[in-house]
Short mmCIF file of C-alpha atoms in Angstrom, two decimals:
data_model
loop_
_atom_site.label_atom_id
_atom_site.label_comp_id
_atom_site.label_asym_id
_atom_site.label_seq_id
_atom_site.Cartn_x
_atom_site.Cartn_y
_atom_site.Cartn_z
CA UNK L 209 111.34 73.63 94.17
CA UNK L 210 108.76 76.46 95.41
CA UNK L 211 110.39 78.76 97.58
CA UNK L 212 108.47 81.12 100.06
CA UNK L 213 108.74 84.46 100.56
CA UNK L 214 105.65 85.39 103.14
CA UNK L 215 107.09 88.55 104.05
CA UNK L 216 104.74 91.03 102.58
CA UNK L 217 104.69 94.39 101.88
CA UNK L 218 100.93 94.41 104.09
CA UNK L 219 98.82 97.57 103.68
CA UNK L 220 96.15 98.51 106.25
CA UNK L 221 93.76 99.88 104.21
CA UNK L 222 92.68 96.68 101.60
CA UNK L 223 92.51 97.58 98.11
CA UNK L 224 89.15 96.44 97.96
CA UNK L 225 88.35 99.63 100.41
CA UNK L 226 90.04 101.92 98.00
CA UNK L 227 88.06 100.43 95.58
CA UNK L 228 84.99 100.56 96.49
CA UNK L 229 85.59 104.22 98.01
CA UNK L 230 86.63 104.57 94.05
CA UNK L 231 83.36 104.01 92.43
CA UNK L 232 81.69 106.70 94.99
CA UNK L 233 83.99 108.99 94.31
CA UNK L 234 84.04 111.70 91.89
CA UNK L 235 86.29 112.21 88.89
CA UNK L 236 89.71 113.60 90.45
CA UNK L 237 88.96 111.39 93.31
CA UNK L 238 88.72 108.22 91.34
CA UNK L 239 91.83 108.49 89.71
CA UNK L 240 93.56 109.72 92.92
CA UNK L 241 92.66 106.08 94.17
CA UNK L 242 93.26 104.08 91.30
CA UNK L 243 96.71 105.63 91.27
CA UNK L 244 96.92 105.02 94.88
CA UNK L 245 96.07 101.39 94.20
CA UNK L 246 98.80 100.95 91.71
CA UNK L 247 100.88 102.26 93.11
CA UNK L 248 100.40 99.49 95.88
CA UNK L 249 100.62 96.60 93.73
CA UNK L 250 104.15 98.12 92.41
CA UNK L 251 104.82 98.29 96.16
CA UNK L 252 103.48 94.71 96.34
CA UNK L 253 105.68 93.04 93.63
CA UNK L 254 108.63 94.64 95.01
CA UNK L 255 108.67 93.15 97.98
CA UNK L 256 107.56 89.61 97.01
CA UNK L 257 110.67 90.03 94.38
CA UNK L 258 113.17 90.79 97.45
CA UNK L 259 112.35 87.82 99.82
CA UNK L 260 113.00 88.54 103.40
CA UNK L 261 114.32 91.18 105.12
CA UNK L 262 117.63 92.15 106.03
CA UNK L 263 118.49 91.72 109.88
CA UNK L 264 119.00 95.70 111.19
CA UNK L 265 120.68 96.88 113.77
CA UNK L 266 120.43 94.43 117.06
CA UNK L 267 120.43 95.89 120.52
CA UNK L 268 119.94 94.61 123.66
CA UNK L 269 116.56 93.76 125.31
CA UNK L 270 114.90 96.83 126.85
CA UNK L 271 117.12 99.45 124.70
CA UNK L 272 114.83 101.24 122.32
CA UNK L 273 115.96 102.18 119.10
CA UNK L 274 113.80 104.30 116.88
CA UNK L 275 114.37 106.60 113.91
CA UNK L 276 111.95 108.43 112.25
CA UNK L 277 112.29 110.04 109.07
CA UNK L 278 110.46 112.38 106.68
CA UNK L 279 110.04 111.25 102.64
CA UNK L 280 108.36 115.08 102.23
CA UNK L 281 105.71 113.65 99.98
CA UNK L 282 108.29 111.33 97.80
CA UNK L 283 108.28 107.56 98.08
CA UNK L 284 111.49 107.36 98.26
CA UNK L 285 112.22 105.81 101.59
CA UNK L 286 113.33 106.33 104.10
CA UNK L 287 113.78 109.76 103.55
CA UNK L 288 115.08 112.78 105.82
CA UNK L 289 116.17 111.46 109.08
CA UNK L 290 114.07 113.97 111.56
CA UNK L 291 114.10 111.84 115.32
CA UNK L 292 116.15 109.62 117.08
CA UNK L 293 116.01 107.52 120.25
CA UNK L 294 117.60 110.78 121.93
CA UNK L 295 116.38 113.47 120.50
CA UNK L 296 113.42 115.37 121.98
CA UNK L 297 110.20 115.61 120.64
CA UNK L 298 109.85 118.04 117.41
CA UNK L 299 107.72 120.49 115.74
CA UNK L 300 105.83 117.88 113.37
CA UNK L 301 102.77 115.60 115.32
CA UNK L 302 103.37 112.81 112.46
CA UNK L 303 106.88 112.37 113.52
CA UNK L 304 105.96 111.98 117.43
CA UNK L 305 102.69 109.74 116.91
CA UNK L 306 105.30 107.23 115.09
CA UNK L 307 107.75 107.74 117.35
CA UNK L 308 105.68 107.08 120.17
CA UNK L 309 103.47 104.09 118.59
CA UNK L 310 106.79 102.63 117.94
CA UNK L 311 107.81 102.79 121.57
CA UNK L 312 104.38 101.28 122.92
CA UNK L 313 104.25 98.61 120.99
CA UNK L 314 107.88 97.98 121.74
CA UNK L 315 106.91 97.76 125.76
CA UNK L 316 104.38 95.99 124.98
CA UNK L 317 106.33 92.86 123.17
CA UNK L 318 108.98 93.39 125.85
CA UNK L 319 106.84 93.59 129.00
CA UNK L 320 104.21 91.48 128.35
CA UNK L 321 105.68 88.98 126.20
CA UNK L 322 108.87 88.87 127.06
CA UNK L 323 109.87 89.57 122.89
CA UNK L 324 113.07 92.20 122.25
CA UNK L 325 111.73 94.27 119.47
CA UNK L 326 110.02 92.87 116.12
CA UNK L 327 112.26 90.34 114.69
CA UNK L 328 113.30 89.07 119.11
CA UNK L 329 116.58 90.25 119.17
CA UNK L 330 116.05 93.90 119.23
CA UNK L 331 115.89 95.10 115.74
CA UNK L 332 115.74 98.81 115.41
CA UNK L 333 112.67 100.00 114.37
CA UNK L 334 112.13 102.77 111.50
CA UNK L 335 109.45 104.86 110.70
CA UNK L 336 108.75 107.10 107.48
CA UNK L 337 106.02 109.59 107.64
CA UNK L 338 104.74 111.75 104.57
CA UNK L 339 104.90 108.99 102.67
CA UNK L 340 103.93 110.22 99.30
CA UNK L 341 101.56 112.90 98.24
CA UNK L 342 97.83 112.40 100.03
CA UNK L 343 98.47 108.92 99.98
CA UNK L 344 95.96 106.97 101.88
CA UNK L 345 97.25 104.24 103.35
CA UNK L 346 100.11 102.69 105.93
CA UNK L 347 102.35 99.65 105.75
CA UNK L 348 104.88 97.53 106.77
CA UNK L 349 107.66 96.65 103.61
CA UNK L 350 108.98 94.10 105.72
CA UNK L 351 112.16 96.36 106.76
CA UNK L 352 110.60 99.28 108.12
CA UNK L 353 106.91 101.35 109.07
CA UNK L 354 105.74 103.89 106.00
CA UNK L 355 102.94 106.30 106.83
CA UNK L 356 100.77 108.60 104.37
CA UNK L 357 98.71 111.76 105.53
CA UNK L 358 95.62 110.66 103.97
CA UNK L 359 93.93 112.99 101.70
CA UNK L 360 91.21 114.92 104.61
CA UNK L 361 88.50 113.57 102.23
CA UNK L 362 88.65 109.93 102.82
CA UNK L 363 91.28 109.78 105.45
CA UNK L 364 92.85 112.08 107.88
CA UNK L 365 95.96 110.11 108.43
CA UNK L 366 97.04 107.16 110.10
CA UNK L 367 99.94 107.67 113.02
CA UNK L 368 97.43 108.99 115.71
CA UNK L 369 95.49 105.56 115.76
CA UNK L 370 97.90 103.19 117.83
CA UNK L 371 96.46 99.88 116.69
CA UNK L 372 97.14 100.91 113.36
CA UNK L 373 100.86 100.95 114.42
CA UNK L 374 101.28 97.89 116.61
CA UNK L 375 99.19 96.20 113.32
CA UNK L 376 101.47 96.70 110.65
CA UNK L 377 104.46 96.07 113.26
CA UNK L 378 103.02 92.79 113.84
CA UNK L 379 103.23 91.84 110.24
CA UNK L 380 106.81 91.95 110.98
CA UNK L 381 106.68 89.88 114.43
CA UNK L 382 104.38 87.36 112.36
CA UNK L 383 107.29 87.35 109.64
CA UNK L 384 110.47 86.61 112.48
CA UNK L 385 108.27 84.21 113.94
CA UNK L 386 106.31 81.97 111.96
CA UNK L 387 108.79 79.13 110.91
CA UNK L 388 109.69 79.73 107.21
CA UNK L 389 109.91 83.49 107.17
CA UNK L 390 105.74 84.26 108.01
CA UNK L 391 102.48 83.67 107.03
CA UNK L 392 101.70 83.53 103.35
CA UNK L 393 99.63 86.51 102.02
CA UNK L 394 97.45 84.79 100.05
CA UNK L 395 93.82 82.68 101.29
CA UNK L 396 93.21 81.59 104.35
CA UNK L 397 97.38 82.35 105.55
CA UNK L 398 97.01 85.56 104.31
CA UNK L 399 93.42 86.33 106.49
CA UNK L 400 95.37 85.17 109.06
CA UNK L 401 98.53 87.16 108.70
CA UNK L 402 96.06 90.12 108.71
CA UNK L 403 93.98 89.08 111.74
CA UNK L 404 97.06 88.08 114.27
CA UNK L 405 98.18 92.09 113.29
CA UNK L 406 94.65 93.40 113.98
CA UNK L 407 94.65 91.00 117.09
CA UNK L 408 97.67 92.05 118.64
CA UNK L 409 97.15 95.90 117.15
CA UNK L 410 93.75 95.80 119.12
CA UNK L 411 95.37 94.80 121.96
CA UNK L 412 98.11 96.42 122.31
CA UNK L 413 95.76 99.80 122.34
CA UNK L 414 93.86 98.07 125.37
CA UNK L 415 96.91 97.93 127.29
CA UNK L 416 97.80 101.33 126.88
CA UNK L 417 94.36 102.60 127.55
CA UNK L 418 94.32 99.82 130.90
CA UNK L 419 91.09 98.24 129.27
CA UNK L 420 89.54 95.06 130.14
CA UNK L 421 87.95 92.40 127.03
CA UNK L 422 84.32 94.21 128.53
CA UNK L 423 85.29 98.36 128.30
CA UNK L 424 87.72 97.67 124.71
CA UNK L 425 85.53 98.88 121.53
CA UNK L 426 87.37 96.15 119.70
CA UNK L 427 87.24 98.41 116.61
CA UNK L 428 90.72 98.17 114.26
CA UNK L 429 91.25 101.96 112.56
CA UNK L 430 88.82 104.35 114.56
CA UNK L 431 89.70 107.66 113.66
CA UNK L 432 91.75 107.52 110.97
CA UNK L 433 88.99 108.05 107.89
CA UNK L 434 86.78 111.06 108.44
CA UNK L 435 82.90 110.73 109.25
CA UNK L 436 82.26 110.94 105.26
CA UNK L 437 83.06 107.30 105.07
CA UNK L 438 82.67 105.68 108.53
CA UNK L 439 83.90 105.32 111.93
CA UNK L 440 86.30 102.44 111.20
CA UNK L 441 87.73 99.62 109.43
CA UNK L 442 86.85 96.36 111.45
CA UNK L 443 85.21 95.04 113.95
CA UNK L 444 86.36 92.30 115.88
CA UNK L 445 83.23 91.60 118.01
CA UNK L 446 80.91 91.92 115.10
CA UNK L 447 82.59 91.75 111.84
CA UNK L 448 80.65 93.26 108.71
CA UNK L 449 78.29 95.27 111.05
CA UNK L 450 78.16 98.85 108.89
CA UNK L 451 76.56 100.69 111.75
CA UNK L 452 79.76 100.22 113.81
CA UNK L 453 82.95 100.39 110.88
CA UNK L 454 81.68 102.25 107.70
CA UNK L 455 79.60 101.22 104.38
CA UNK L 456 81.07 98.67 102.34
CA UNK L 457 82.51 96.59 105.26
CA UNK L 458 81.81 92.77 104.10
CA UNK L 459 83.78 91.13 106.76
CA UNK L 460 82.19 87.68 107.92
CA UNK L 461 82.03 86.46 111.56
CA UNK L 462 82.00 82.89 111.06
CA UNK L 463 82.96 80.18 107.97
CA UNK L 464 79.56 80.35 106.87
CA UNK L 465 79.99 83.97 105.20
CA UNK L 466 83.94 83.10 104.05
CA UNK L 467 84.79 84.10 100.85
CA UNK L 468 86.61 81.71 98.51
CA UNK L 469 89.44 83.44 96.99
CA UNK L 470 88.30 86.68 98.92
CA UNK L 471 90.29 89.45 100.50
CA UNK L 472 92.38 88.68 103.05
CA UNK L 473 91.35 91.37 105.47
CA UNK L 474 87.71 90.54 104.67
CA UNK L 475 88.09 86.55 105.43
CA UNK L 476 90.44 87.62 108.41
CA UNK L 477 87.11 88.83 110.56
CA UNK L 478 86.35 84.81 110.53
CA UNK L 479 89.65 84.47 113.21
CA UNK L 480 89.37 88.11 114.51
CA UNK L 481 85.72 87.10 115.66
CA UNK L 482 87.55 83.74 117.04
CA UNK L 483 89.94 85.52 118.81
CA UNK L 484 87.20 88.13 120.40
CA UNK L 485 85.45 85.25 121.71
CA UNK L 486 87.95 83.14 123.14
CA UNK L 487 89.12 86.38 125.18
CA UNK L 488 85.56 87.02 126.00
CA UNK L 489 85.42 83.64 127.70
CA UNK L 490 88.70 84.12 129.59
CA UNK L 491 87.95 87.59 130.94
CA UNK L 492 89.93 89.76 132.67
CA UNK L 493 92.67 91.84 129.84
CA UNK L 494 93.20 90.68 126.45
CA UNK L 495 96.74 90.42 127.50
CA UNK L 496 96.50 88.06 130.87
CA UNK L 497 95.72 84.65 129.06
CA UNK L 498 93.82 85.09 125.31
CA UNK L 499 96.72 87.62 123.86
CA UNK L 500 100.09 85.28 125.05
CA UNK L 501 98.02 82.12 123.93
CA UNK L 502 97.99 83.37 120.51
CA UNK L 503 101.31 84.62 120.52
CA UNK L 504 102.81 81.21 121.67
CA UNK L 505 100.84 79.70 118.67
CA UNK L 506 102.54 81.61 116.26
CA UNK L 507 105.48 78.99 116.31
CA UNK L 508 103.52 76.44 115.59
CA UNK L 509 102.03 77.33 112.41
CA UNK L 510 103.62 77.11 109.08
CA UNK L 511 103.76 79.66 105.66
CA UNK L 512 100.65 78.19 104.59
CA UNK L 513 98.63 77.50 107.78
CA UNK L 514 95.22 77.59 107.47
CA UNK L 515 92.02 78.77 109.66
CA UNK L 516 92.20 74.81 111.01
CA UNK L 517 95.85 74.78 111.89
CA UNK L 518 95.48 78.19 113.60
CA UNK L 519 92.94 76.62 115.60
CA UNK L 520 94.89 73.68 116.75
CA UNK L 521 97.61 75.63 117.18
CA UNK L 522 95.99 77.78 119.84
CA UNK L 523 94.38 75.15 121.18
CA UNK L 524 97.81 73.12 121.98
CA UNK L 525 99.47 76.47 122.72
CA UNK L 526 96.84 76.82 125.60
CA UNK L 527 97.12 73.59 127.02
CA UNK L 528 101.13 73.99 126.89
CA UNK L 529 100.27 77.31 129.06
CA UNK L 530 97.45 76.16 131.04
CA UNK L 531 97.38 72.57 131.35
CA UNK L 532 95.51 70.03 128.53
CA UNK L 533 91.96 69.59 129.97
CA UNK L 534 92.58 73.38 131.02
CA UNK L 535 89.18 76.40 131.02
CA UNK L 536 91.45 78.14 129.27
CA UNK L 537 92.00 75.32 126.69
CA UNK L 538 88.13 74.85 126.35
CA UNK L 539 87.62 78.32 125.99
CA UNK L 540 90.03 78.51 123.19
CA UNK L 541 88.25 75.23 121.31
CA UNK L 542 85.19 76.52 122.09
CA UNK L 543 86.01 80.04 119.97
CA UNK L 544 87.06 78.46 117.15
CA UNK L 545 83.34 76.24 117.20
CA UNK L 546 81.47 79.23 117.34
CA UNK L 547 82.77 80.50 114.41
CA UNK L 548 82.73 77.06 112.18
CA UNK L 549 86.33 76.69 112.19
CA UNK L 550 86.31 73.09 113.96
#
């Protein structure tokens, strides 16, 4: 019998990036980013090896409960505990940019879609920061948020970019949710456990910065890799579009660019771009009809879903919302066209 373990230990920055940022690099660089990379594959293994995660504490809806610690460059996690749901703001910005990511992406699930914490019945969440020495990268290990301080070459660190946050917590929302313990991380599941975190990570930052589908940059990372290597890692309006992420982006928009056996966060800008446009076409926030739409799809798919089943998914999860023969139903269909899906 094959048994499933989706829950992954799901890294923002693709090892493909690191890779390619590798071969451009010079010679203390390079092995500072193969090490980087192997050391994410050991992360990698781990996790697949554990299986799923191990309910923490449960609280009632609307109680926030955060903890943030400090590994002081080790990886052993979690580390020092430095902040608590009481304590006051400290000393160290890491600490407070986790804290407080943590807490708006918590509102967010809780006020908008009606969801207590990651996992729905108010898991705790926990954050390590200092992850390692100059390590570039953030994740979710399907327990708890890890953040490195980048290495102010490549990347200047990744707890003051919000949708970096609510991304990787999604990856846990996508694992509680998805019947079966989450979305496979591998093919055309694993694009789309990556785009539903950059979906929900992009908008998430447009409801704390009040911005409607038109004003949103729809950009996934900006400002956490200095101007060296670009402005950031995805687009969702125009995936693979250099001028607007950074050099070696090869993200396609649409099924004719898909890349068998690729990446998943490169084949994930297919369903990003699908999820752009459908929320282009319902106007208004990403959060009034195209971002709870989604969301009630995620029930509806299975471990191995693929870019088809997400697309009749949302399509059914629109008409449950809106009505079958619904504008918001077309406008969901109509999406996943554009981008060769159906």
């Amino acid at each position: 019998m094959h048994i499933h373990t989706p829950a992954c230990t799901c890294f923002i920055i693709p090892s493909s990036m690191l890779r390619k940022l590798a071969v451009q690099a010079d010679e203390a660089e390079r092995q500072h980013l193969l090490e980087q990379m192997e050391r994410s594959a050991f992360l990698r293994g781990q996790r697949a090896a554990s299986g799923l995660a191990a309910p923490g504490l449960q609280v009632a809806p609307g109680v926030k409960h955060r903890t943030v610690y400090d590994a002081h460059h080790k990886t052993r996690l979690p580390g020092k505990l430095v902040r608590t749901e009481t304590a006051a703001p400290v000393a160290d910005t890491a600490v407070n940019e986790a804290f407080d990511g943590a807490g708006a992406t918590y509102d967010f699930y809780l006020q908008i879609l009606h969801r207590n914490s990651i996992d729905g019945r108010g898991l705790g969440i926990d954050s390590s920061v200092h992850y390692s020495k100059s390590f570039n990268n953030a994740f979710w290990n399907g327990r708890q948020m890890v953040y490195g301080d980048g290495d102010g070459k490549l990347f200047t660190g990744f707890t003051h970019a919000l949708d970096v946050i609510a991304h990787e917590l999604t990856h846990g929302v996508t694992q509680y949710t998805v019947p079966g313990g989450g979305l496979v991380y591998d093919g055309q599941s694993g694009a789309l456990n990556e785009s539903v975190s950059d979906v929900f990570g992009s908008i998430v930052k447009q409801w704390h910065l009040k911005q409607t589908v038109r004003k949103a940059d729809w950009l996934i990372g900006a400002g956490i890799m200095t101007p060296a290597v670009g402005k950031a890692l995805r687009s969702m309006a125009d995936p693979g579009n250099t001028a607007l992420t950074w050099s070696g982006d090869d993200q396609p928009g649409t099924m004719a660019g898909y890349v068998d056996g690729g990446d998943v966060h490169t084949n994930s800008g297919i369903s990003n771009h699908a999820f752009y446009l459908a929320a282009m076409k319902l106007g208004g926030h990403s959060w009034d009809k195209a971002g709870p739409i989604w969301y009630q799809a995620l029930p509806l798919l299975h471990p191995d879903a693929t870019f088809a089943d997400a697309a009749q998914a949302t399509a059914k999860a629109a008409e449950l919302r809106h009505g079958v023969g619904s504008a918001e139903a077309a406008a969901v269909r109509g999406a996943w066209h554009e981008v060769g899906v159906v």
